[in-house]
Each structure stands twice: as structure tokens, then as C-alpha cells.
PDB file of C-alpha atoms in Angstrom:
ATOM      1  CA  MET A   1      -9.347   2.454 -25.827  1.00 41.00           C
ATOM      2  CA  PRO A   2     -11.381   0.196 -23.476  1.00 65.00           C
ATOM      3  CA  ARG A   3      -9.833  -0.585 -20.111  1.00 86.00           C
ATOM      4  CA  THR A   4      -8.801  -3.785 -19.016  1.00 94.00           C
ATOM      5  CA  ILE A   5     -11.411  -5.479 -16.851  1.00 96.00           C
ATOM      6  CA  ALA A   6      -9.715  -7.584 -13.951  1.00 97.00           C
ATOM      7  CA  ILE A   7     -12.071  -9.974 -12.001  1.00 98.00           C
ATOM      8  CA  LEU A   8     -10.539 -10.380  -8.522  1.00 98.00           C
ATOM      9  CA  GLY A   9     -11.613 -12.264  -5.245  1.00 98.00           C
ATOM     10  CA  VAL A  10     -10.785 -15.570  -3.306  1.00 97.00           C
ATOM     11  CA  CYS A  11     -13.635 -17.454  -3.915  1.00 96.00           C
ATOM     12  CA  ALA A  12     -12.622 -19.017  -7.210  1.00 96.00           C
ATOM     13  CA  PRO A  13     -15.858 -20.663  -8.686  1.00 96.00           C
ATOM     14  CA  GLU A  14     -17.716 -17.300  -8.012  1.00 97.00           C
ATOM     15  CA  ARG A  15     -15.318 -15.283  -9.338  1.00 98.00           C
ATOM     16  CA  ARG A  16     -14.622 -17.362 -12.338  1.00 98.00           C
ATOM     17  CA  ALA A  17     -18.677 -17.708 -13.105  1.00 97.00           C
ATOM     18  CA  TYR A  18     -18.826 -13.792 -12.728  1.00 98.00           C
ATOM     19  CA  ALA A  19     -15.827 -13.201 -15.248  1.00 98.00           C
ATOM     20  CA  GLU A  20     -17.485 -15.576 -17.788  1.00 97.00           C
ATOM     21  CA  ARG A  21     -20.684 -13.672 -17.514  1.00 97.00           C
ATOM     22  CA  SER A  22     -18.876 -10.278 -17.904  1.00 97.00           C
ATOM     23  CA  ALA A  23     -17.279 -11.415 -21.011  1.00 97.00           C
ATOM     24  CA  VAL A  24     -20.224 -12.729 -22.699  1.00 96.00           C
ATOM     25  CA  ALA A  25     -22.181  -9.433 -21.539  1.00 95.00           C
ATOM     26  CA  LEU A  26     -19.752  -7.077 -22.773  1.00 95.00           C
ATOM     27  CA  GLY A  27     -18.683  -9.080 -25.937  1.00 95.00           C
ATOM     28  CA  ARG A  28     -14.926  -9.153 -24.846  1.00 96.00           C
ATOM     29  CA  PRO A  29     -12.368 -12.044 -24.876  1.00 97.00           C
ATOM     30  CA  LEU A  30     -11.891 -13.733 -21.582  1.00 97.00           C
ATOM     31  CA  HIS A  31      -8.388 -14.508 -20.407  1.00 96.00           C
ATOM     32  CA  LEU A  32      -7.373 -16.745 -17.289  1.00 96.00           C
ATOM     33  CA  LEU A  33      -4.643 -15.464 -15.186  1.00 96.00           C
ATOM     34  CA  ARG A  34      -2.898 -18.285 -13.097  1.00 92.00           C
ATOM     35  CA  PHE A  35      -0.038 -18.244 -10.784  1.00 88.00           C
ATOM     36  CA  ALA A  36       1.955 -20.530 -13.354  1.00 73.00           C
ATOM     37  CA  ASP A  37       1.595 -17.871 -15.984  1.00 64.00           C
ATOM     38  CA  LEU A  38       3.508 -15.405 -13.727  1.00 57.00           C
ATOM     39  CA  ARG A  39       6.322 -17.514 -12.301  1.00 52.00           C
ATOM     40  CA  THR A  40       8.818 -15.939 -14.498  1.00 44.00           C
ATOM     41  CA  ALA A  41       7.265 -12.738 -14.753  1.00 42.00           C
ATOM     42  CA  HIS A  42       9.645 -10.857 -12.188  1.00 43.00           C
ATOM     43  CA  ALA A  43      12.690 -12.130 -14.325  1.00 38.00           C
ATOM     44  CA  LEU A  44      11.637 -10.318 -17.254  1.00 37.00           C
ATOM     45  CA  PRO A  45      13.112  -6.892 -17.805  1.00 38.00           C
ATOM     46  CA  THR A  46       9.837  -5.165 -18.760  1.00 39.00           C
ATOM     47  CA  PRO A  47       6.942  -7.777 -18.309  1.00 44.00           C
ATOM     48  CA  ARG A  48       4.027  -6.726 -20.606  1.00 48.00           C
ATOM     49  CA  PRO A  49       0.463  -8.772 -20.871  1.00 50.00           C
ATOM     50  CA  ARG A  50      -0.913  -9.570 -24.097  1.00 52.00           C
ATOM     51  CA  ALA A  51      -1.835  -6.931 -26.296  1.00 49.00           C
ATOM     52  CA  SER A  52      -5.423  -8.456 -26.389  1.00 53.00           C
ATOM     53  CA  ASP A  53      -5.652  -8.099 -22.659  1.00 60.00           C
ATOM     54  CA  GLU A  54      -6.237  -4.192 -23.284  1.00 68.00           C
ATOM     55  CA  SER A  55     -10.125  -5.183 -24.379  1.00 85.00           C
ATOM     56  CA  ALA A  56     -10.204  -8.364 -22.273  1.00 94.00           C
ATOM     57  CA  VAL A  57     -11.740  -9.544 -19.136  1.00 97.00           C
ATOM     58  CA  VAL A  58      -9.151 -11.105 -17.103  1.00 97.00           C
ATOM     59  CA  ASP A  59     -10.033 -13.691 -14.419  1.00 98.00           C
ATOM     60  CA  VAL A  60      -7.204 -13.216 -11.879  1.00 97.00           C
ATOM     61  CA  GLY A  61      -6.308 -16.425 -10.183  1.00 97.00           C
ATOM     62  CA  THR A  62      -6.675 -16.837  -6.303  1.00 96.00           C
ATOM     63  CA  ASP A  63      -3.193 -17.057  -5.534  1.00 95.00           C
ATOM     64  CA  VAL A  64      -1.685 -14.523  -8.319  1.00 96.00           C
ATOM     65  CA  ASP A  65       0.264 -11.592  -7.119  1.00 96.00           C
ATOM     66  CA  LEU A  66      -2.538  -9.058  -7.478  1.00 97.00           C
ATOM     67  CA  ILE A  67      -0.336  -5.864  -7.293  1.00 96.00           C
ATOM     68  CA  HIS A  68       2.063  -7.252 -10.029  1.00 95.00           C
ATOM     69  CA  SER A  69      -0.697  -8.599 -12.394  1.00 95.00           C
ATOM     70  CA  LEU A  70      -2.669  -5.020 -12.172  1.00 96.00           C
ATOM     71  CA  ILE A  71       0.587  -2.938 -12.675  1.00 95.00           C
ATOM     72  CA  VAL A  72       1.652  -4.610 -15.749  1.00 93.00           C
ATOM     73  CA  ARG A  73      -2.071  -4.409 -17.307  1.00 92.00           C
ATOM     74  CA  GLY A  74      -2.030  -0.610 -16.717  1.00 92.00           C
ATOM     75  CA  GLY A  75      -2.215  -0.028 -12.927  1.00 94.00           C
ATOM     76  CA  ALA A  76      -4.788   2.500 -11.869  1.00 93.00           C
ATOM     77  CA  ASP A  77      -6.039   2.343 -15.363  1.00 94.00           C
ATOM     78  CA  VAL A  78      -7.453  -1.118 -14.979  1.00 96.00           C
ATOM     79  CA  ASP A  79     -10.960  -1.595 -13.953  1.00 96.00           C
ATOM     80  CA  ALA A  80     -10.561  -3.922 -10.987  1.00 97.00           C
ATOM     81  CA  VAL A  81     -13.799  -5.621  -9.999  1.00 98.00           C
ATOM     82  CA  CYS A  82     -13.554  -7.556  -6.648  1.00 98.00           C
ATOM     83  CA  VAL A  83     -16.331 -10.184  -6.453  1.00 98.00           C
ATOM     84  CA  VAL A  84     -17.588 -10.913  -2.881  1.00 98.00           C
ATOM     85  CA  ASP A  85     -19.749 -13.741  -1.764  1.00 98.00           C
ATOM     86  CA  ALA A  86     -21.998 -12.187   0.795  1.00 98.00           C
ATOM     87  CA  ARG A  87     -22.540 -15.572   2.511  1.00 97.00           C
ATOM     88  CA  HIS A  88     -19.085 -15.542   3.896  1.00 97.00           C
ATOM     89  CA  MET A  89     -17.353 -12.420   3.241  1.00 97.00           C
ATOM     90  CA  ILE A  90     -16.347 -11.627   6.905  1.00 97.00           C
ATOM     91  CA  GLY A  91     -15.176 -15.229   7.450  1.00 96.00           C
ATOM     92  CA  ASP A  92     -12.919 -14.825   4.550  1.00 97.00           C
ATOM     93  CA  LEU A  93     -11.141 -12.093   6.318  1.00 97.00           C
ATOM     94  CA  LEU A  94     -10.915 -14.166   9.455  1.00 96.00           C
ATOM     95  CA  ASP A  95      -9.716 -17.440   7.664  1.00 94.00           C
ATOM     96  CA  ASP A  96      -6.206 -18.570   8.949  1.00 95.00           C
ATOM     97  CA  VAL A  97      -5.641 -20.724   6.023  1.00 95.00           C
ATOM     98  CA  PRO A  98      -2.538 -20.421   3.531  1.00 95.00           C
ATOM     99  CA  LEU A  99      -3.439 -19.721  -0.145  1.00 94.00           C
ATOM    100  CA  VAL A 100      -1.262 -22.810  -1.100  1.00 92.00           C
ATOM    101  CA  ALA A 101      -1.035 -25.360   1.528  1.00 89.00           C
ATOM    102  CA  SER A 102       2.006 -26.893  -0.234  1.00 88.00           C
ATOM    103  CA  ALA A 103       3.852 -23.622  -0.686  1.00 90.00           C
ATOM    104  CA  ALA A 104       7.818 -24.127  -0.592  1.00 91.00           C
ATOM    105  CA  PRO A 105       9.667 -22.344   2.140  1.00 88.00           C
ATOM    106  CA  GLY A 106       9.768 -18.615   1.669  1.00 86.00           C
ATOM    107  CA  ASP A 107       6.691 -18.822  -0.622  1.00 92.00           C
ATOM    108  CA  THR A 108       4.350 -16.165   1.264  1.00 92.00           C
ATOM    109  CA  ARG A 109       1.271 -17.867  -0.347  1.00 94.00           C
ATOM    110  CA  GLY A 110       1.832 -20.585   2.312  1.00 95.00           C
ATOM    111  CA  ASP A 111       1.878 -18.356   5.286  1.00 95.00           C
ATOM    112  CA  VAL A 112      -0.991 -18.584   7.993  1.00 95.00           C
ATOM    113  CA  GLY A 113      -3.749 -16.233   7.146  1.00 96.00           C
ATOM    114  CA  ALA A 114      -2.537 -15.849   3.513  1.00 97.00           C
ATOM    115  CA  ARG A 115      -5.923 -16.335   1.908  1.00 97.00           C
ATOM    116  CA  ALA A 116      -7.382 -13.657   4.395  1.00 97.00           C
ATOM    117  CA  ARG A 117      -4.634 -11.095   3.468  1.00 97.00           C
ATOM    118  CA  GLN A 118      -5.358 -11.820  -0.244  1.00 98.00           C
ATOM    119  CA  ALA A 119      -9.168 -11.204   0.200  1.00 98.00           C
ATOM    120  CA  ALA A 120      -8.221  -7.918   2.109  1.00 98.00           C
ATOM    121  CA  LEU A 121      -6.098  -7.014  -0.712  1.00 98.00           C
ATOM    122  CA  ALA A 122      -8.508  -7.687  -3.332  1.00 98.00           C
ATOM    123  CA  MET A 123     -11.048  -5.280  -1.935  1.00 98.00           C
ATOM    124  CA  GLU A 124      -8.088  -2.570  -1.190  1.00 98.00           C
ATOM    125  CA  LEU A 125      -6.935  -2.378  -4.871  1.00 98.00           C
ATOM    126  CA  ALA A 126     -10.533  -2.708  -6.482  1.00 97.00           C
ATOM    127  CA  THR A 127     -12.232   0.180  -8.217  1.00 97.00           C
ATOM    128  CA  ARG A 128     -15.487  -1.771  -7.815  1.00 97.00           C
ATOM    129  CA  ILE A 129     -16.676  -4.193  -5.194  1.00 98.00           C
ATOM    130  CA  VAL A 130     -19.771  -6.393  -5.992  1.00 98.00           C
ATOM    131  CA  TRP A 131     -21.719  -8.777  -3.807  1.00 98.00           C
ATOM    132  CA  ILE A 132     -23.054 -12.085  -5.223  1.00 98.00           C
ATOM    133  CA  ASN A 133     -25.607 -14.301  -3.415  1.00 97.00           C
ATOM    134  CA  TRP A 134     -26.643 -11.147  -1.487  1.00 98.00           C
ATOM    135  CA  GLU A 135     -30.278 -12.476  -1.600  1.00 97.00           C
ATOM    136  CA  GLN A 136     -29.222 -15.258   1.008  1.00 97.00           C
ATOM    137  CA  VAL A 137     -28.003 -12.803   3.646  1.00 98.00           C
ATOM    138  CA  PRO A 138     -30.192 -10.579   5.837  1.00 98.00           C
ATOM    139  CA  THR A 139     -30.080  -6.984   5.341  1.00 97.00           C
ATOM    140  CA  PRO A 140     -28.475  -5.915   8.509  1.00 97.00           C
ATOM    141  CA  ALA A 141     -25.624  -8.220   7.664  1.00 97.00           C
ATOM    142  CA  LEU A 142     -25.326  -6.866   4.299  1.00 98.00           C
ATOM    143  CA  ALA A 143     -25.188  -3.240   5.341  1.00 98.00           C
ATOM    144  CA  VAL A 144     -22.367  -4.411   7.709  1.00 98.00           C
ATOM    145  CA  GLN A 145     -20.570  -6.031   4.933  1.00 98.00           C
ATOM    146  CA  MET A 146     -20.582  -3.091   2.570  1.00 98.00           C
ATOM    147  CA  ALA A 147     -19.488  -0.673   5.413  1.00 98.00           C
ATOM    148  CA  ILE A 148     -16.423  -3.001   6.066  1.00 98.00           C
ATOM    149  CA  ALA A 149     -15.629  -2.909   2.398  1.00 98.00           C
ATOM    150  CA  SER A 150     -16.049   0.691   2.047  1.00 98.00           C
ATOM    151  CA  HIS A 151     -13.715   1.239   5.095  1.00 98.00           C
ATOM    152  CA  LEU A 152     -11.067  -1.024   3.408  1.00 98.00           C
ATOM    153  CA  ASN A 153     -11.518   1.039   0.425  1.00 98.00           C
ATOM    154  CA  PRO A 154     -13.373   4.241   0.354  1.00 97.00           C
ATOM    155  CA  THR A 155     -12.802   5.103  -3.284  1.00 96.00           C
ATOM    156  CA  ALA A 156     -14.396   1.925  -4.625  1.00 97.00           C
ATOM    157  CA  VAL A 157     -17.951   1.777  -6.215  1.00 96.00           C
ATOM    158  CA  VAL A 158     -19.897  -0.838  -3.913  1.00 97.00           C
ATOM    159  CA  ARG A 159     -22.844  -2.474  -4.951  1.00 96.00           C
ATOM    160  CA  LEU A 160     -25.091  -5.679  -4.766  1.00 97.00           C
ATOM    161  CA  SER A 161     -24.750  -7.367  -8.206  1.00 97.00           C
ATOM    162  CA  ARG A 162     -27.492  -8.072 -10.462  1.00 94.00           C
ATOM    163  CA  ASP A 163     -25.649  -8.291 -13.736  1.00 94.00           C
ATOM    164  CA  PRO A 164     -22.290  -7.552 -14.737  1.00 95.00           C
ATOM    165  CA  LEU A 165     -23.582  -4.731 -17.217  1.00 94.00           C
ATOM    166  CA  SER A 166     -25.219  -3.077 -14.439  1.00 94.00           C
ATOM    167  CA  ASP A 167     -22.516  -3.334 -12.205  1.00 95.00           C
ATOM    168  CA  LEU A 168     -20.051  -1.732 -14.532  1.00 92.00           C
ATOM    169  CA  ARG A 169     -22.274   0.989 -15.692  1.00 89.00           C
ATOM    170  CA  SER A 170     -21.529   3.748 -12.997  1.00 84.00           C
ATOM    171  CA  GLU A 171     -18.260   5.537 -13.318  1.00 86.00           C
ATOM    172  CA  ALA A 172     -15.215   4.383 -11.229  1.00 89.00           C
ATOM    173  CA  ARG A 173     -12.578   6.383  -9.848  1.00 83.00           C
ATOM    174  CA  HIS A 174      -9.181   5.803 -11.795  1.00 84.00           C
ATOM    175  CA  GLU A 175      -7.265   9.100 -10.463  1.00 78.00           C
ATOM    176  CA  GLY A 176      -4.300   8.812  -8.169  1.00 84.00           C
ATOM    177  CA  GLU A 177      -2.291   5.741  -7.355  1.00 91.00           C
ATOM    178  CA  MET A 178      -3.624   2.437  -7.243  1.00 95.00           C
ATOM    179  CA  LEU A 179      -2.009   1.571  -3.753  1.00 95.00           C
ATOM    180  CA  GLU A 180      -3.440   4.890  -2.194  1.00 96.00           C
ATOM    181  CA  ARG A 181      -6.927   3.262  -2.565  1.00 96.00           C
ATOM    182  CA  ALA A 182      -6.630   1.195   0.733  1.00 98.00           C
ATOM    183  CA  GLY A 183      -8.347   2.621   3.490  1.00 98.00           C
ATOM    184  CA  TRP A 184      -5.334   2.641   5.979  1.00 98.00           C
ATOM    185  CA  VAL A 185      -3.295   4.406   3.398  1.00 97.00           C
ATOM    186  CA  ARG A 186      -6.080   7.059   3.162  1.00 97.00           C
ATOM    187  CA  ALA A 187      -6.318   7.193   6.963  1.00 98.00           C
ATOM    188  CA  LEU A 188      -2.624   7.873   7.411  1.00 96.00           C
ATOM    189  CA  ASN A 189      -3.105  10.675   4.803  1.00 95.00           C
ATOM    190  CA  GLY A 190      -6.144  12.051   6.424  1.00 96.00           C
ATOM    191  CA  GLU A 191      -8.415  11.300   3.546  1.00 96.00           C
ATOM    192  CA  HIS A 192     -10.628   8.258   5.061  1.00 97.00           C
ATOM    193  CA  ASP A 193     -14.237   8.983   4.116  1.00 95.00           C
ATOM    194  CA  PRO A 194     -15.969   5.644   3.244  1.00 96.00           C
ATOM    195  CA  TYR A 195     -19.238   6.100   1.160  1.00 91.00           C
ATOM    196  CA  MET A 196     -20.893   3.328   3.177  1.00 96.00           C
ATOM    197  CA  ARG A 197     -21.141   3.258   6.960  1.00 96.00           C
ATOM    198  CA  ASP A 198     -22.432   1.411   9.779  1.00 97.00           C
ATOM    199  CA  ASN A 199     -22.538   1.930  13.754  1.00 97.00           C
ATOM    200  CA  ARG A 200     -20.827  -1.320  14.164  1.00 98.00           C
ATOM    201  CA  VAL A 201     -17.916  -0.671  11.752  1.00 98.00           C
ATOM    202  CA  ALA A 202     -15.065   1.659  12.480  1.00 98.00           C
ATOM    203  CA  THR A 203     -11.519   2.872  11.389  1.00 98.00           C
ATOM    204  CA  ILE A 204      -9.288   3.948  13.936  1.00 98.00           C
ATOM    205  CA  ARG A 205      -5.824   5.530  13.619  1.00 98.00           C
ATOM    206  CA  TYR A 206      -3.369   4.753  16.182  1.00 98.00           C
ATOM    207  CA  GLU A 207      -0.095   6.962  16.633  1.00 97.00           C
ATOM    208  CA  GLN A 208       2.469   6.933  19.399  1.00 96.00           C
ATOM    209  CA  VAL A 209       5.922   8.343  19.277  1.00 94.00           C
ATOM    210  CA  ARG A 210       7.520   5.603  21.309  1.00 96.00           C
ATOM    211  CA  PRO A 211       8.710   2.221  19.842  1.00 96.00           C
ATOM    212  CA  PHE A 212       7.316  -1.038  21.130  1.00 97.00           C
ATOM    213  CA  HIS A 213       8.590  -3.290  23.801  1.00 98.00           C
ATOM    214  CA  PRO A 214       8.637  -6.488  21.726  1.00 98.00           C
ATOM    215  CA  ALA A 215       7.681  -8.960  24.423  1.00 98.00           C
ATOM    216  CA  ARG A 216       4.878  -6.759  25.782  1.00 98.00           C
ATOM    217  CA  LEU A 217       3.850  -6.231  22.050  1.00 98.00           C
ATOM    218  CA  SER A 218       3.339  -9.850  21.997  1.00 98.00           C
ATOM    219  CA  SER A 219       1.104 -10.165  24.697  1.00 98.00           C
ATOM    220  CA  ALA A 220      -0.918  -7.229  23.334  1.00 98.00           C
ATOM    221  CA  LEU A 221      -1.204  -8.851  20.121  1.00 97.00           C
ATOM    222  CA  ASP A 222      -2.577 -12.019  21.737  1.00 97.00           C
ATOM    223  CA  ARG A 223      -5.162  -9.862  23.934  1.00 98.00           C
ATOM    224  CA  LEU A 224      -6.286  -8.068  20.639  1.00 97.00           C
ATOM    225  CA  ASP A 225      -6.597 -11.524  19.068  1.00 96.00           C
ATOM    226  CA  ASP A 226      -8.998 -12.408  21.858  1.00 96.00           C
ATOM    227  CA  GLY A 227     -11.209  -9.759  21.199  1.00 97.00           C
ATOM    228  CA  ALA A 228     -10.036  -7.245  24.109  1.00 98.00           C
ATOM    229  CA  ALA A 229     -10.757  -4.152  22.065  1.00 98.00           C
ATOM    230  CA  GLY A 230     -13.446  -5.672  19.693  1.00 98.00           C
ATOM    231  CA  ARG A 231     -13.146  -7.592  16.618  1.00 98.00           C
ATOM    232  CA  LEU A 232     -10.228  -6.522  14.561  1.00 98.00           C
ATOM    233  CA  LEU A 233     -10.512  -7.324  10.987  1.00 98.00           C
ATOM    234  CA  ARG A 234      -7.505  -5.559   9.290  1.00 98.00           C
ATOM    235  CA  SER A 235      -4.609  -3.308  10.493  1.00 98.00           C
ATOM    236  CA  ALA A 236      -1.680  -1.886   8.573  1.00 98.00           C
ATOM    237  CA  GLY A 237       0.768   0.744   8.829  1.00 97.00           C
ATOM    238  CA  PHE A 238       4.156   1.390  10.043  1.00 96.00           C
ATOM    239  CA  SER A 239       6.106   0.385  13.150  1.00 96.00           C
ATOM    240  CA  ARG A 240       9.310   0.429  15.341  1.00 95.00           C
ATOM    241  CA  LEU A 241      10.628  -2.257  17.643  1.00 96.00           C
ATOM    242  CA  ALA A 242      12.994  -1.137  20.528  1.00 96.00           C
ATOM    243  CA  SER A 243      14.880  -4.186  20.345  1.00 96.00           C
ATOM    244  CA  ARG A 244      15.542  -3.586  16.456  1.00 94.00           C
ATOM    245  CA  PRO A 245      16.461   0.097  16.300  1.00 91.00           C
ATOM    246  CA  GLY A 246      16.977   1.763  13.222  1.00 89.00           C
ATOM    247  CA  ILE A 247      14.590  -0.486  11.200  1.00 91.00           C
ATOM    248  CA  LEU A 248      11.130   0.652   9.814  1.00 92.00           C
ATOM    249  CA  ALA A 249       8.883  -2.246   9.794  1.00 95.00           C
ATOM    250  CA  LYS A 250       5.538  -2.768   7.645  1.00 96.00           C
ATOM    251  CA  TRP A 251       2.761  -3.692  10.033  1.00 98.00           C
ATOM    252  CA  GLU A 252       0.080  -5.947   8.442  1.00 98.00           C
ATOM    253  CA  HIS A 253      -2.755  -7.982  10.083  1.00 97.00           C
ATOM    254  CA  VAL A 254      -5.802  -9.634   9.029  1.00 98.00           C
ATOM    255  CA  GLY A 255      -8.018 -11.788  10.902  1.00 94.00           C
ATOM    256  CA  SER A 256      -5.709 -13.801  13.254  1.00 91.00           C
ATOM    257  CA  ALA A 257      -2.792 -13.432  11.115  1.00 95.00           C
ATOM    258  CA  MET A 258       0.158 -10.845  11.738  1.00 96.00           C
ATOM    259  CA  TRP A 259       3.070  -9.872   9.459  1.00 96.00           C
ATOM    260  CA  LEU A 260       5.750  -7.553  10.848  1.00 96.00           C
ATOM    261  CA  GLU A 261       8.310  -7.275   7.897  1.00 95.00           C
ATOM    262  CA  PRO A 262      11.210  -4.793   7.875  1.00 94.00           C
ATOM    263  CA  LEU A 263      11.280  -2.033   5.111  1.00 91.00           C
ATOM    264  CA  GLY A 264      14.796  -0.896   5.552  1.00 85.00           C
ATOM    265  CA  THR A 265      17.483   0.566   7.851  1.00 82.00           C
ATOM    266  CA  ASP A 266      18.286   3.789   8.928  1.00 71.00           C
ATOM    267  CA  ASP A 267      20.371   6.107  10.971  1.00 58.00           C
ATOM    268  CA  GLY A 268      17.479   6.586  13.481  1.00 55.00           C
ATOM    269  CA  ARG A 269      16.045   9.597  12.027  1.00 55.00           C
ATOM    270  CA  MET A 270      12.968   8.256  10.543  1.00 56.00           C
ATOM    271  CA  GLY A 271      11.388   8.443  14.057  1.00 60.00           C
ATOM    272  CA  LEU A 272      10.818   6.097  16.768  1.00 63.00           C
ATOM    273  CA  GLY A 273       7.124   5.491  16.755  1.00 88.00           C
ATOM    274  CA  GLN A 274       3.954   3.846  15.469  1.00 96.00           C
ATOM    275  CA  GLU A 275       1.554   4.903  12.525  1.00 96.00           C
ATOM    276  CA  LEU A 276      -1.270   2.466  12.500  1.00 98.00           C
ATOM    277  CA  VAL A 277      -4.536   2.014  10.944  1.00 98.00           C
ATOM    278  CA  PHE A 278      -7.232  -0.480  12.417  1.00 98.00           C
ATOM    279  CA  THR A 279     -10.671  -1.552  11.101  1.00 98.00           C
ATOM    280  CA  GLY A 280     -13.142  -3.669  12.816  1.00 98.00           C
ATOM    281  CA  LEU A 281     -16.511  -4.632  14.371  1.00 98.00           C
ATOM    282  CA  ASP A 282     -17.739  -3.169  17.576  1.00 98.00           C
ATOM    283  CA  VAL A 283     -14.120  -1.700  18.215  1.00 98.00           C
ATOM    284  CA  SER A 284     -13.451   0.388  21.233  1.00 98.00           C
ATOM    285  CA  ALA A 285     -11.015   3.058  20.386  1.00 98.00           C
ATOM    286  CA  PRO A 286      -9.885   3.888  24.245  1.00 98.00           C
ATOM    287  CA  ARG A 287      -9.383   0.205  24.838  1.00 98.00           C
ATOM    288  CA  LEU A 288      -7.408  -0.362  21.752  1.00 98.00           C
ATOM    289  CA  ALA A 289      -5.184   2.636  22.396  1.00 98.00           C
ATOM    290  CA  HIS A 290      -4.647   1.779  26.113  1.00 98.00           C
ATOM    291  CA  ILE A 291      -3.599  -1.995  25.102  1.00 98.00           C
ATOM    292  CA  LEU A 292      -1.203  -0.712  22.757  1.00 98.00           C
ATOM    293  CA  ASP A 293       0.007   2.276  24.962  1.00 98.00           C
ATOM    294  CA  GLN A 294       0.904  -0.663  27.562  1.00 98.00           C
ATOM    295  CA  ALA A 295       3.171  -2.258  24.948  1.00 98.00           C
ATOM    296  CA  VAL A 296       5.534   0.863  24.275  1.00 98.00           C
ATOM    297  CA  LEU A 297       8.502   1.687  26.349  1.00 97.00           C
ATOM    298  CA  THR A 298       8.217   3.418  29.780  1.00 98.00           C
ATOM    299  CA  ASP A 299      10.056   6.529  30.618  1.00 97.00           C
ATOM    300  CA  ASP A 300      13.057   4.788  32.168  1.00 98.00           C
ATOM    301  CA  GLU A 301      13.173   2.118  29.334  1.00 97.00           C
ATOM    302  CA  LEU A 302      12.951   5.184  26.669  1.00 95.00           C
ATOM    303  CA  ALA A 303      15.769   7.029  28.624  1.00 96.00           C
ATOM    304  CA  ALA A 304      18.120   3.748  28.859  1.00 97.00           C
ATOM    305  CA  GLY A 305      18.528   4.084  24.926  1.00 94.00           C
ATOM    306  CA  PRO A 306      19.052   1.542  22.100  1.00 93.00           C
ATOM    307  CA  SER A 307      22.157   0.040  23.802  1.00 96.00           C
ATOM    308  CA  ALA A 308      19.600  -1.264  26.301  1.00 97.00           C
ATOM    309  CA  TRP A 309      16.770  -1.940  24.028  1.00 97.00           C
ATOM    310  CA  ILE A 310      18.660  -4.577  21.980  1.00 96.00           C
ATOM    311  CA  SER A 311      18.865  -6.930  24.882  1.00 97.00           C
ATOM    312  CA  TYR A 312      15.177  -7.116  25.567  1.00 98.00           C
ATOM    313  CA  ASP A 313      13.368 -10.233  25.225  1.00 97.00           C
ATOM    314  CA  ASP A 314      12.009 -10.437  21.872  1.00 97.00           C
ATOM    315  CA  PRO A 315       9.712 -13.180  21.000  1.00 97.00           C
ATOM    316  CA  LEU A 316       8.723 -12.076  17.619  1.00 96.00           C
ATOM    317  CA  PRO A 317       9.985 -13.571  14.457  1.00 93.00           C
ATOM    318  CA  ALA A 318      13.379 -12.797  13.374  1.00 92.00           C
ATOM    319  CA  TRP A 319      14.492 -10.491  10.425  1.00 89.00           C
ATOM    320  CA  PRO A 320      17.666 -12.391   9.387  1.00 66.00           C
ATOM    321  CA  ALA A 321      18.329 -10.227   6.295  1.00 61.00           C
ATOM    322  CA  VAL A 322      18.371  -6.943   8.149  1.00 54.00           C
ATOM    323  CA  GLN A 323      20.883  -5.650  10.534  1.00 49.00           C
ATOM    324  CA  PRO A 324      19.929  -2.828  12.973  1.00 46.00           C
ATOM    325  CA  SER A 325      21.794   0.280  12.772  1.00 47.00           C
ATOM    326  CA  ILE A 326      21.947   1.852  16.283  1.00 48.00           C
ATOM    327  CA  PRO A 327      21.959   5.625  16.200  1.00 47.00           C
ATOM    328  CA  ASP A 328      25.134   7.448  17.773  1.00 44.00           C
ATOM    329  CA  ALA A 329      24.145   8.689  21.235  1.00 41.00           C
ATOM    330  CA  THR A 330      25.761  11.920  20.617  1.00 38.00           C
ATOM    331  CA  ASP A 331      23.409  12.779  17.300  1.00 39.00           C
TER     332      ASP A 331
END
């Protein structure tokens, strides 16, 4: 049975045109998937796409929940094609605008940098990443763009688009879990091996057993955003804050936007430290590590324990729904 072909990307006119050309070239129906179509999807016990989606080209709207929309259409079996406009790919990853300017409170589409996060996620979920308008960009700049995309998703087929039939001709990888395609996940698993490389592009794994001091982490993030270690485009992983002991957090950053959100509470046995992966341009690994190491607890602070940590100045956004669980000092 033919795979569903999902066309992703934050550049709506270019993505839509590519989806239309793909449907015509392949002789498949074209379906448009928009946020309004999915507003009640999470309320359904077993949400399913239309049966004809199995042979369709699906144009996935800019502000659609990409993970959910791909999972209900087959997950790893979907041929997910991310369309990148070469004229502003890096700009898309540095954009601090929301996906929806008028989003209601609590709607993450209204977050600062939400469009950049969607651009990164589209590349990380793709089986193929194709560049359009690449003829208008110098070759060295294209090489950097393709290396960035390959670092963000080492499993994806990357190519300069000539026509959809040619783009889809090469065999893409569908084994494994869809969410494990992301470069940061592969780096944490020791499997990061990008097909396209460039001397300016690097992916760096940072590990540290100590939790961050929240105020010093805030200062460190400002320094990194100012380019103190190079131009960081994307970072993700798992983090711990000393002032919120017993909580494992998901670290996610794109461009100048940062999200640090709780994944759950524990009894302190999940560990104290950091497991983070950074991808960027002209990044100095020693400088990056030095800046982050300055933000973790000192020997004396670590020895003081969680009862002291919770009193530290914490300027980071609160997690009102999560209550920290302080480990018993006798454990």
C-alpha cells in the first residue's frame, strides 16, 4: 500500500505549491490539513485520518501539531517531506515570532519563537528535507544549510529539489521510532552521524552531574544568546534546576527562544545533572562548556543540599502545576 506523503514546513506558500506539484506528479489526491481540523482530535478516543489519506499527499498547515498529525497517519511509516526555502532557512530558525499572534493564553502557538520551534521540529521529523529556491543562494551558504539540516536530522535524505518525482525517488529510512530521528536524540544515544557536514556546523553534547543554579543559568543563557560561544541554533535535552529538586525538565531552545518545562517528579533518584545537545554555527565547545559549568552548583552549594537549594533566587518561569519532591537526606 502506498505511504502517505506529508508535506511539512513553515513557509506556507512554498509548502503549498510543492504539495500541489507533488499530488499532480504522483497522480494522488491532495488533502489540506489545517489546525481547525485537529481542534477536537485529542478528544477522540482513537483519532484516525480519512482512509484516502493512505494514498494522499497531505499539505500539513504551518501551525498544526506535527507529531500528532503524523502519528495518526502512520507515524514512522509516513513519508514526511520538509520543504525549506533556501533564501531564509537560517532566518526561520532564528525567528522569534509566534506561530499565531492572537493565540489564547496557554496555547503554545503564541509562544515567542514558536515559529522557529516548528521549523526545527519539521526538519527533525522528516524522512526527506528538500530545498527550493536554492538557485538564488551561493553554494557555500547552501552547504552550510544542508549541514545544519543533516545535524538536526541525520537520518533524513537531503537534496536540492528539481521536481517532486526526483525528490521522492531515493529510498528514505523508516525504521525505528519517528521521534528518534532528531539529531539531539541521536546524540544522546551516541548515534549522531550526519550525512552532510561543514566545518562551520557542529553538534555538541554537554553532560554535567550537578544541577543548575537558576539565577546563574539565566545569566548564562543571556551570554549564549549574545553569541559568547558561537551562534547556537538549536538545543534540547534533559535538565535539573537546584531550586526545583525532584523534577526532571525538558530543555528546548531554538534561536533566541527557550523552553524549560517539567516532565515529572521523582524521589531524587533520576539524577541531578544535565544531558543536553547543542547545534550551531562556529560554536566553541570549550567556551560553551565553560559558560554552562559556571552555572552549576559549587562544591559548597552542592553540599548544602535541597533544603538550601529551594531558597535560591529563581528568575526562571514558574511551573505552577508541578510540586518538587525533596529527597530525604537519609537516602
